[in-house]
PDB file of C-alpha atoms in Angstrom:
ATOM      1  CA  UNK A   5       0.060   0.381  -0.248  1.00 29.00           C
ATOM      2  CA  UNK A   6       1.356   3.399  -0.680  1.00 30.00           C
ATOM      3  CA  UNK A   7       0.906   5.111   2.653  1.00 30.00           C
ATOM      4  CA  UNK A   8       2.351   8.722   1.420  1.00 35.00           C
ATOM      5  CA  UNK A   9      -0.816   9.863   0.054  1.00 36.00           C
ATOM      6  CA  UNK A  10      -3.227   8.032   2.872  1.00 42.00           C
ATOM      7  CA  UNK A  11      -1.486   9.104   5.818  1.00 42.00           C
ATOM      8  CA  UNK A  12      -2.070  13.091   5.094  1.00 47.00           C
ATOM      9  CA  UNK A  13      -5.893  12.749   6.308  1.00 53.00           C
ATOM     10  CA  UNK A  14      -4.113  10.001   9.319  1.00 62.00           C
ATOM     11  CA  UNK A  15      -5.926   7.242   7.528  1.00 67.00           C
ATOM     12  CA  UNK A  16      -4.120   4.123   8.821  1.00 70.00           C
ATOM     13  CA  UNK A  17      -4.812   1.222   6.566  1.00 63.00           C
ATOM     14  CA  UNK A  18      -5.953   2.508   3.795  1.00 78.00           C
ATOM     15  CA  UNK A  19      -9.243   1.456   2.202  1.00 88.00           C
ATOM     16  CA  UNK A  20      -8.346  -2.509   3.161  1.00 87.00           C
ATOM     17  CA  UNK A  21      -8.533  -1.176   6.499  1.00 91.00           C
ATOM     18  CA  UNK A  22     -11.544   0.586   6.304  1.00 94.00           C
ATOM     19  CA  UNK A  23     -13.594  -2.822   4.283  1.00 95.00           C
ATOM     20  CA  UNK A  24     -12.318  -4.042   7.323  1.00 94.00           C
ATOM     21  CA  UNK A  25     -14.634  -1.751  10.083  1.00 96.00           C
ATOM     22  CA  UNK A  26     -17.268  -1.284   7.895  1.00 97.00           C
ATOM     23  CA  UNK A  27     -17.515  -5.044   7.437  1.00 95.00           C
ATOM     24  CA  UNK A  28     -18.675  -4.811  11.420  1.00 96.00           C
ATOM     25  CA  UNK A  29     -21.714  -3.000  10.183  1.00 95.00           C
ATOM     26  CA  UNK A  30     -23.788  -6.231   8.323  1.00 94.00           C
ATOM     27  CA  UNK A  31     -25.374  -4.768   5.065  1.00 96.00           C
ATOM     28  CA  UNK A  32     -25.363  -1.517   4.027  1.00 97.00           C
ATOM     29  CA  UNK A  33     -27.299  -1.435   0.713  1.00 97.00           C
ATOM     30  CA  UNK A  34     -29.559   1.189   0.737  1.00 97.00           C
ATOM     31  CA  UNK A  35     -28.882   1.822   4.097  1.00 98.00           C
ATOM     32  CA  UNK A  36     -29.083   5.602   5.705  1.00 98.00           C
ATOM     33  CA  UNK A  37     -25.194   6.138   6.433  1.00 98.00           C
ATOM     34  CA  UNK A  38     -23.423   9.190   8.052  1.00 98.00           C
ATOM     35  CA  UNK A  39     -19.698   9.771   7.752  1.00 98.00           C
ATOM     36  CA  UNK A  40     -18.763  12.398  10.307  1.00 98.00           C
ATOM     37  CA  UNK A  41     -15.153  13.562   9.705  1.00 95.00           C
ATOM     38  CA  UNK A  42     -15.328  12.948   6.055  1.00 95.00           C
ATOM     39  CA  UNK A  43     -12.133  14.307   5.420  1.00 92.00           C
ATOM     40  CA  UNK A  44     -11.477  13.861   1.763  1.00 93.00           C
ATOM     41  CA  UNK A  45     -14.245  11.899   0.958  1.00 96.00           C
ATOM     42  CA  UNK A  46     -12.741   8.419   0.058  1.00 94.00           C
ATOM     43  CA  UNK A  47     -14.752   7.056   2.264  1.00 96.00           C
ATOM     44  CA  UNK A  48     -17.937   8.269   1.361  1.00 97.00           C
ATOM     45  CA  UNK A  49     -17.089   7.045  -2.260  1.00 97.00           C
ATOM     46  CA  UNK A  50     -16.164   3.423  -1.037  1.00 97.00           C
ATOM     47  CA  UNK A  51     -19.506   3.072   0.907  1.00 97.00           C
ATOM     48  CA  UNK A  52     -21.889   4.755  -2.018  1.00 98.00           C
ATOM     49  CA  UNK A  53     -20.350   3.027  -4.969  1.00 96.00           C
ATOM     50  CA  UNK A  54     -18.904  -0.494  -3.182  1.00 95.00           C
ATOM     51  CA  UNK A  55     -21.262  -0.762  -0.534  1.00 96.00           C
ATOM     52  CA  UNK A  56     -24.536   0.624  -2.268  1.00 97.00           C
ATOM     53  CA  UNK A  57     -25.614   2.459   0.693  1.00 98.00           C
ATOM     54  CA  UNK A  58     -27.248   6.396   0.704  1.00 98.00           C
ATOM     55  CA  UNK A  59     -24.604   8.254   2.362  1.00 98.00           C
ATOM     56  CA  UNK A  60     -24.035  12.059   3.463  1.00 98.00           C
ATOM     57  CA  UNK A  61     -20.987  13.528   4.731  1.00 98.00           C
ATOM     58  CA  UNK A  62     -20.372  15.754   7.216  1.00 98.00           C
ATOM     59  CA  UNK A  63     -16.755  17.677   8.243  1.00 96.00           C
ATOM     60  CA  UNK A  64     -15.789  20.855  10.116  1.00 94.00           C
ATOM     61  CA  UNK A  65     -13.264  21.998   7.478  1.00 93.00           C
ATOM     62  CA  UNK A  66     -15.037  23.486   4.905  1.00 96.00           C
ATOM     63  CA  UNK A  67     -12.345  23.130   2.027  1.00 95.00           C
ATOM     64  CA  UNK A  68     -12.467  19.558   2.778  1.00 95.00           C
ATOM     65  CA  UNK A  69     -16.214  19.519   1.926  1.00 97.00           C
ATOM     66  CA  UNK A  70     -15.550  21.426  -1.394  1.00 97.00           C
ATOM     67  CA  UNK A  71     -12.700  19.515  -2.021  1.00 96.00           C
ATOM     68  CA  UNK A  72     -15.478  16.547  -1.020  1.00 97.00           C
ATOM     69  CA  UNK A  73     -17.824  18.058  -3.856  1.00 98.00           C
ATOM     70  CA  UNK A  74     -16.054  18.388  -6.565  1.00 97.00           C
ATOM     71  CA  UNK A  75     -14.436  15.071  -6.376  1.00 97.00           C
ATOM     72  CA  UNK A  76     -17.733  13.214  -5.637  1.00 98.00           C
ATOM     73  CA  UNK A  77     -20.884  15.491  -7.326  1.00 97.00           C
ATOM     74  CA  UNK A  78     -22.711  13.002  -6.802  1.00 97.00           C
ATOM     75  CA  UNK A  79     -22.793  12.771  -3.275  1.00 98.00           C
ATOM     76  CA  UNK A  80     -24.085  15.055  -0.661  1.00 98.00           C
ATOM     77  CA  UNK A  81     -21.853  16.571   1.581  1.00 98.00           C
ATOM     78  CA  UNK A  82     -22.034  19.350   4.503  1.00 98.00           C
ATOM     79  CA  UNK A  83     -20.436  21.449   6.878  1.00 98.00           C
ATOM     80  CA  UNK A  84     -21.111  20.159  10.652  1.00 97.00           C
ATOM     81  CA  UNK A  85     -19.976  20.117  13.574  1.00 96.00           C
ATOM     82  CA  UNK A  86     -20.160  16.679  15.361  1.00 96.00           C
ATOM     83  CA  UNK A  87     -20.937  17.934  18.703  1.00 95.00           C
ATOM     84  CA  UNK A  88     -24.104  19.250  17.116  1.00 97.00           C
ATOM     85  CA  UNK A  89     -25.002  17.562  13.842  1.00 98.00           C
ATOM     86  CA  UNK A  90     -28.021  19.210  11.713  1.00 98.00           C
ATOM     87  CA  UNK A  91     -30.744  16.149  11.459  1.00 98.00           C
ATOM     88  CA  UNK A  92     -33.157  14.956  13.519  1.00 98.00           C
ATOM     89  CA  UNK A  93     -33.548  12.318  16.184  1.00 98.00           C
ATOM     90  CA  UNK A  94     -33.539   8.929  14.375  1.00 98.00           C
ATOM     91  CA  UNK A  95     -31.762  10.257  10.785  1.00 98.00           C
ATOM     92  CA  UNK A  96     -29.647   7.195  10.162  1.00 98.00           C
ATOM     93  CA  UNK A  97     -29.417   3.473  10.299  1.00 98.00           C
ATOM     94  CA  UNK A  98     -25.263   3.770  10.467  1.00 98.00           C
ATOM     95  CA  UNK A  99     -22.555   6.218  11.487  1.00 98.00           C
ATOM     96  CA  UNK A 100     -19.068   5.933  10.711  1.00 98.00           C
ATOM     97  CA  UNK A 101     -16.162   7.956  11.662  1.00 97.00           C
ATOM     98  CA  UNK A 102     -12.377   7.137  10.221  1.00 94.00           C
ATOM     99  CA  UNK A 103     -10.054   8.778  13.364  1.00 87.00           C
ATOM    100  CA  UNK A 104     -11.994  11.752  14.354  1.00 91.00           C
ATOM    101  CA  UNK A 105     -13.213  11.264  17.793  1.00 92.00           C
ATOM    102  CA  UNK A 106      -9.689  11.513  18.853  1.00 87.00           C
ATOM    103  CA  UNK A 107      -9.460  14.907  16.930  1.00 85.00           C
ATOM    104  CA  UNK A 108     -12.495  16.657  18.361  1.00 89.00           C
ATOM    105  CA  UNK A 109     -12.682  19.173  21.070  1.00 85.00           C
ATOM    106  CA  UNK A 110     -15.569  17.080  23.358  1.00 90.00           C
ATOM    107  CA  UNK A 111     -15.999  13.724  22.174  1.00 91.00           C
ATOM    108  CA  UNK A 112     -18.452  13.096  24.754  1.00 93.00           C
ATOM    109  CA  UNK A 113     -20.975  14.967  23.300  1.00 96.00           C
ATOM    110  CA  UNK A 114     -20.019  13.556  19.816  1.00 96.00           C
ATOM    111  CA  UNK A 115     -20.684  10.068  20.676  1.00 97.00           C
ATOM    112  CA  UNK A 116     -24.028  11.595  22.471  1.00 97.00           C
ATOM    113  CA  UNK A 117     -24.708  12.924  18.982  1.00 98.00           C
ATOM    114  CA  UNK A 118     -23.840  10.166  17.067  1.00 98.00           C
ATOM    115  CA  UNK A 119     -26.566   8.258  19.490  1.00 97.00           C
ATOM    116  CA  UNK A 120     -29.268  10.749  18.706  1.00 98.00           C
ATOM    117  CA  UNK A 121     -29.234  10.464  15.328  1.00 98.00           C
ATOM    118  CA  UNK A 122     -29.191   6.758  14.628  1.00 98.00           C
ATOM    119  CA  UNK A 123     -32.351   4.735  14.843  1.00 98.00           C
ATOM    120  CA  UNK A 124     -33.006   2.681  17.512  1.00 97.00           C
ATOM    121  CA  UNK A 125     -30.406  -0.711  17.187  1.00 96.00           C
ATOM    122  CA  UNK A 126     -28.330   1.612  14.619  1.00 98.00           C
ATOM    123  CA  UNK A 127     -24.457   0.604  14.107  1.00 98.00           C
ATOM    124  CA  UNK A 128     -21.875   3.124  15.222  1.00 98.00           C
ATOM    125  CA  UNK A 129     -18.506   2.169  13.883  1.00 98.00           C
ATOM    126  CA  UNK A 130     -15.761   4.525  14.626  1.00 97.00           C
ATOM    127  CA  UNK A 131     -11.586   3.232  14.422  1.00 94.00           C
ATOM    128  CA  UNK A 132      -9.050   5.369  15.540  1.00 91.00           C
ATOM    129  CA  UNK A 133      -6.208   5.941  18.356  1.00 88.00           C
ATOM    130  CA  UNK A 134      -5.965   4.146  21.226  1.00 90.00           C
ATOM    131  CA  UNK A 135      -3.217   4.069  24.543  1.00 89.00           C
ATOM    132  CA  UNK A 136      -2.320   0.749  26.989  1.00 84.00           C
ATOM    133  CA  UNK A 137      -2.421   3.839  29.725  1.00 73.00           C
ATOM    134  CA  UNK A 138      -0.230   6.410  31.462  1.00 70.00           C
ATOM    135  CA  UNK A 139      -0.120   8.320  28.066  1.00 68.00           C
ATOM    136  CA  UNK A 140      -0.779  11.956  27.876  1.00 61.00           C
ATOM    137  CA  UNK A 141      -3.041  13.732  24.969  1.00 58.00           C
ATOM    138  CA  UNK A 142      -1.042  14.960  21.989  1.00 53.00           C
ATOM    139  CA  UNK A 143       0.134  19.004  21.420  1.00 46.00           C
ATOM    140  CA  UNK A 144      -1.356  19.273  18.299  1.00 47.00           C
ATOM    141  CA  UNK A 145      -3.910  17.183  16.400  1.00 49.00           C
ATOM    142  CA  UNK A 146      -4.820  14.144  18.848  1.00 59.00           C
ATOM    143  CA  UNK A 147      -6.516  15.953  21.568  1.00 65.00           C
ATOM    144  CA  UNK A 148      -7.618  12.867  23.894  1.00 74.00           C
ATOM    145  CA  UNK A 149      -5.693   9.581  23.283  1.00 82.00           C
ATOM    146  CA  UNK A 150      -7.654   7.418  25.453  1.00 89.00           C
ATOM    147  CA  UNK A 151      -7.769   3.841  26.905  1.00 91.00           C
ATOM    148  CA  UNK A 152      -9.519   1.312  25.860  1.00 93.00           C
ATOM    149  CA  UNK A 153     -11.702   1.045  29.331  1.00 93.00           C
ATOM    150  CA  UNK A 154     -12.447   4.949  28.500  1.00 92.00           C
ATOM    151  CA  UNK A 155     -13.186   4.387  24.790  1.00 94.00           C
ATOM    152  CA  UNK A 156     -15.810   1.868  25.435  1.00 95.00           C
ATOM    153  CA  UNK A 157     -16.958   3.932  28.339  1.00 94.00           C
ATOM    154  CA  UNK A 158     -17.939   6.530  26.738  1.00 94.00           C
ATOM    155  CA  UNK A 159     -20.030   4.619  23.599  1.00 96.00           C
ATOM    156  CA  UNK A 160     -21.712   2.783  26.482  1.00 95.00           C
ATOM    157  CA  UNK A 161     -22.533   6.274  28.329  1.00 95.00           C
ATOM    158  CA  UNK A 162     -23.803   7.623  25.108  1.00 96.00           C
ATOM    159  CA  UNK A 163     -26.114   4.362  24.492  1.00 95.00           C
ATOM    160  CA  UNK A 164     -24.779   1.775  23.121  1.00 97.00           C
ATOM    161  CA  UNK A 165     -24.273  -1.438  24.042  1.00 93.00           C
ATOM    162  CA  UNK A 166     -23.056  -5.350  22.136  1.00 82.00           C
ATOM    163  CA  UNK A 167     -19.548  -3.304  21.448  1.00 84.00           C
ATOM    164  CA  UNK A 168     -16.640  -4.687  19.943  1.00 91.00           C
ATOM    165  CA  UNK A 169     -13.293  -3.523  20.480  1.00 95.00           C
ATOM    166  CA  UNK A 170     -10.373  -4.671  17.917  1.00 94.00           C
ATOM    167  CA  UNK A 171      -6.906  -3.849  18.346  1.00 91.00           C
ATOM    168  CA  UNK A 172      -5.301  -3.472  14.593  1.00 89.00           C
ATOM    169  CA  UNK A 173      -1.902  -1.762  15.830  1.00 76.00           C
ATOM    170  CA  UNK A 174      -0.016  -3.387  12.430  1.00 75.00           C
ATOM    171  CA  UNK A 175      -1.656  -0.706  10.317  1.00 70.00           C
ATOM    172  CA  UNK A 176      -0.372   2.309  12.333  1.00 68.00           C
ATOM    173  CA  UNK A 177       2.828   0.915  12.816  1.00 64.00           C
ATOM    174  CA  UNK A 178       3.134   0.600   9.333  1.00 65.00           C
ATOM    175  CA  UNK A 179       1.642   4.098   8.258  1.00 68.00           C
ATOM    176  CA  UNK A 180       3.764   6.085  11.614  1.00 64.00           C
ATOM    177  CA  UNK A 181       7.138   4.044   9.858  1.00 65.00           C
ATOM    178  CA  UNK A 182       6.253   5.043   5.967  1.00 68.00           C
ATOM    179  CA  UNK A 183       6.084   8.925   7.818  1.00 68.00           C
ATOM    180  CA  UNK A 184       9.230   8.364   9.589  1.00 66.00           C
ATOM    181  CA  UNK A 185      10.418   7.316   6.172  1.00 63.00           C
ATOM    182  CA  UNK A 186       9.505  10.383   3.688  1.00 72.00           C
ATOM    183  CA  UNK A 187       9.489  12.665   6.770  1.00 72.00           C
ATOM    184  CA  UNK A 188      11.855  11.865   9.639  1.00 76.00           C
ATOM    185  CA  UNK A 189      10.998  10.953  12.929  1.00 70.00           C
ATOM    186  CA  UNK A 190      10.235  15.330  13.961  1.00 74.00           C
ATOM    187  CA  UNK A 191       8.186  15.591  10.923  1.00 75.00           C
ATOM    188  CA  UNK A 192       6.042  12.245  11.330  1.00 70.00           C
ATOM    189  CA  UNK A 193       5.464  13.306  14.819  1.00 66.00           C
ATOM    190  CA  UNK A 194       4.051  16.959  13.671  1.00 67.00           C
ATOM    191  CA  UNK A 195       1.677  14.675  11.277  1.00 65.00           C
ATOM    192  CA  UNK A 196       0.653  12.654  13.709  1.00 64.00           C
ATOM    193  CA  UNK A 197       0.255  15.032  16.553  1.00 60.00           C
ATOM    194  CA  UNK A 198       1.748  13.277  18.854  1.00 64.00           C
ATOM    195  CA  UNK A 199       5.081  14.215  20.733  1.00 61.00           C
ATOM    196  CA  UNK A 200       6.154  10.970  22.193  1.00 60.00           C
ATOM    197  CA  UNK A 201       9.392   9.516  22.537  1.00 62.00           C
ATOM    198  CA  UNK A 202      10.030   5.987  20.626  1.00 63.00           C
ATOM    199  CA  UNK A 203       9.024   3.605  23.791  1.00 67.00           C
ATOM    200  CA  UNK A 204       5.820   5.647  24.510  1.00 69.00           C
ATOM    201  CA  UNK A 205       4.915   5.122  21.096  1.00 70.00           C
ATOM    202  CA  UNK A 206       5.083   1.952  21.673  1.00 75.00           C
ATOM    203  CA  UNK A 207       2.560   1.918  23.615  1.00 80.00           C
ATOM    204  CA  UNK A 208      -0.362   3.794  21.061  1.00 82.00           C
ATOM    205  CA  UNK A 209      -2.723   1.646  18.985  1.00 86.00           C
ATOM    206  CA  UNK A 210      -5.263   1.717  16.727  1.00 88.00           C
ATOM    207  CA  UNK A 211      -8.468   0.740  17.093  1.00 93.00           C
ATOM    208  CA  UNK A 212     -11.725  -0.600  15.668  1.00 96.00           C
ATOM    209  CA  UNK A 213     -14.914  -0.563  17.587  1.00 97.00           C
ATOM    210  CA  UNK A 214     -18.219  -1.854  16.603  1.00 97.00           C
ATOM    211  CA  UNK A 215     -21.450  -0.187  18.815  1.00 97.00           C
ATOM    212  CA  UNK A 216     -25.316  -1.060  18.609  1.00 97.00           C
ATOM    213  CA  UNK A 217     -27.388   2.139  19.917  1.00 97.00           C
ATOM    214  CA  UNK A 218     -30.161   0.583  22.584  1.00 89.00           C
TER     215      UNK A 218
END
């Protein structure tokens, strides 16, 4: 995989890991799917073209949304804050977010909003960074470097059950090594938003989290 084109949006594992995440959501054809933090739109396009989902992508960045609309004019993209989504209760069957919740200023509110806009038994599908304990948050991009227990608690408190947590550290490691090769250690740390020593970085991993709304 060519990671130099993927890590610009912090997407460990590329589309391969995205497919694994989406597989945790069951049948997606004709399902109403919201992608929060849609970035450059690749996952939204994958959901529509390969999985047959009815997709809306939202991102806080107006520049990213403009890019998505230009690249994928047949899809719907909107500028929106994950903490205050502009949709009614129960508007979607599935909510997807890749490496975004750790960037949000208030992930707890984002979890609650995810629960609000999903139908009962709706699926929450997240991929993001996590840590094994005792690590600080990053100083740039990553605001919340949570443990496994904290991620699951956030999901449960927002009304999700049957949570599944898969450690997929290899995808992060491969991306980080490529970033160091391309940018050097300091450049890689700035890009990923984690100013950590090599020994500390070993405690940081990547996860897939799936939950179902009560």
